[in-house]
C-alpha positions as a Python dict, from the first residue, in 0.01 Angstrom:
ca = {
    (1, 'M'): (0, 0, 0),
    (2, 'K'): (-221, 323, -85),
    (3, 'I'): (-141, 645, 97),
    (4, 'L'): (-495, 730, 174),
    (5, 'D'): (-818, 510, 247),
    (6, 'R'): (-958, 610, -121),
    (7, 'M'): (-1297, 502, -47),
    (8, 'S'): (-1321, 720, 258),
    (9, 'V'): (-1195, 993, 73),
    (10, 'I'): (-1423, 953, -228),
    (11, 'R'): (-1734, 889, -3),
    (12, 'A'): (-1691, 1211, 197),
    (13, 'M'): (-1665, 1406, -142),
    (14, 'I'): (-1950, 1237, -360),
    (15, 'P'): (-2244, 1086, -157),
    (16, 'T'): (-2389, 863, -419),
    (17, 'R'): (-2202, 556, -525),
    (18, 'G'): (-2237, 587, -895),
    (19, 'E'): (-2094, 942, -917),
    (20, 'A'): (-1800, 832, -667),
    (21, 'H'): (-1724, 527, -910),
    (22, 'D'): (-1717, 748, -1225),
    (23, 'L'): (-1510, 1014, -1042),
    (24, 'A'): (-1239, 767, -922),
    (25, 'L'): (-1251, 605, -1283),
    (26, 'R'): (-1171, 940, -1429),
    (27, 'W'): (-881, 1019, -1213),
    (28, 'K'): (-735, 671, -1236),
    (29, 'K'): (-734, 702, -1614),
    (30, 'A'): (-592, 1049, -1611),
    (31, 'A'): (-310, 928, -1386),
    (32, 'R'): (-235, 641, -1636),
    (33, 'V'): (-232, 873, -1945),
    (34, 'E'): (-32, 1152, -1773),
    (35, 'P'): (187, 1007, -1486),
    (36, 'E'): (327, 1352, -1402),
    (37, 'L'): (-15, 1478, -1288),
    (38, 'A'): (67, 1326, -942),
    (39, 'G'): (387, 1527, -922),
    (40, 'D'): (216, 1822, -1029),
    (41, 'L'): (-61, 1787, -778),
    (42, 'I'): (164, 1713, -482),
    (43, 'R'): (368, 2054, -578),
    (44, 'L'): (90, 2266, -638),
    (45, 'G'): (-106, 2149, -347),
    (46, 'G'): (174, 2181, -129),
    (47, 'V'): (130, 1829, 11),
    (48, 'L'): (493, 1792, 140),
    (49, 'S'): (550, 2159, 218),
    (50, 'I'): (676, 2236, 566),
    (51, 'Q'): (646, 2584, 777),
    (52, 'P'): (946, 2790, 778),
    (53, 'D'): (1125, 2863, 1099),
    (54, 'E'): (1183, 3219, 1228),
    (55, 'Y'): (1504, 3300, 1410),
    (56, 'R'): (1484, 3508, 1722),
    (57, 'G'): (1806, 3580, 1898),
    (58, 'G'): (1977, 3345, 1662),
    (59, 'L'): (1754, 3050, 1751),
    (60, 'P'): (1489, 2905, 1553),
    (61, 'S'): (1146, 2902, 1654),
    (62, 'D'): (786, 2869, 1514),
    (63, 'A'): (689, 3125, 1245),
    (64, 'A'): (390, 3334, 1340),
    (65, 'I'): (73, 3178, 1189),
    (66, 'D'): (-164, 3387, 983),
    (67, 'P'): (-508, 3223, 987),
    (68, 'L'): (-638, 3329, 647),
    (69, 'R'): (-313, 3194, 482),
    (70, 'A'): (-345, 2888, 678),
    (71, 'A'): (-675, 2827, 571),
    (72, 'Y'): (-602, 2892, 211),
    (73, 'Q'): (-294, 2636, 231),
    (74, 'K'): (-508, 2371, 415),
    (75, 'G'): (-768, 2387, 127),
    (76, 'R'): (-551, 2357, -149),
    (77, 'R'): (-361, 2073, 23),
    (78, 'D'): (-689, 1904, 104),
    (79, 'M'): (-799, 1918, -264),
    (80, 'A'): (-462, 1784, -380),
    (81, 'V'): (-470, 1485, -124),
    (82, 'Q'): (-833, 1424, -229),
    (83, 'I'): (-747, 1405, -581),
    (84, 'L'): (-428, 1194, -533),
    (85, 'A'): (-646, 954, -338),
    (86, 'L'): (-877, 932, -623),
    (87, 'M'): (-575, 864, -846),
    (88, 'G'): (-476, 573, -617),
    (89, 'V'): (-120, 690, -550),
    (90, 'T'): (74, 458, -312),
    (91, 'H'): (356, 533, -74),
    (92, 'D'): (608, 403, -320),
    (93, 'E'): (477, 624, -577),
    (94, 'L'): (495, 902, -347),
    (95, 'K'): (861, 823, -237),
    (96, 'I'): (956, 797, -611),
    (97, 'L'): (808, 1129, -706),
    (98, 'M'): (974, 1291, -403),
    (99, 'E'): (1302, 1148, -520),
    (100, 'E'): (1272, 1299, -857),
    (101, 'D'): (1266, 1654, -730),
    (102, 'E'): (1602, 1615, -557),
}
């Protein structure tokens, strides 16, 4: 099972069918040649990152949100997720990549 609906992601990024096909082929080839690319994208894109807690009075509470930082992180994460979709990363592959970091 694929993580994302690859075709929806690709169609949203690239309007023409031929260009989308070529782009997907390039990234799938890159993933085959360099399997570590998926893990790099997940880490660099912050795909699995969680927001830190702040402690107030000894109790955890949500950290204050900086809108500029949040927008930056969302853009970075979205780009990584789009490339992972192009690469055809599956749930099982993502699980393996997460376990390799432990």
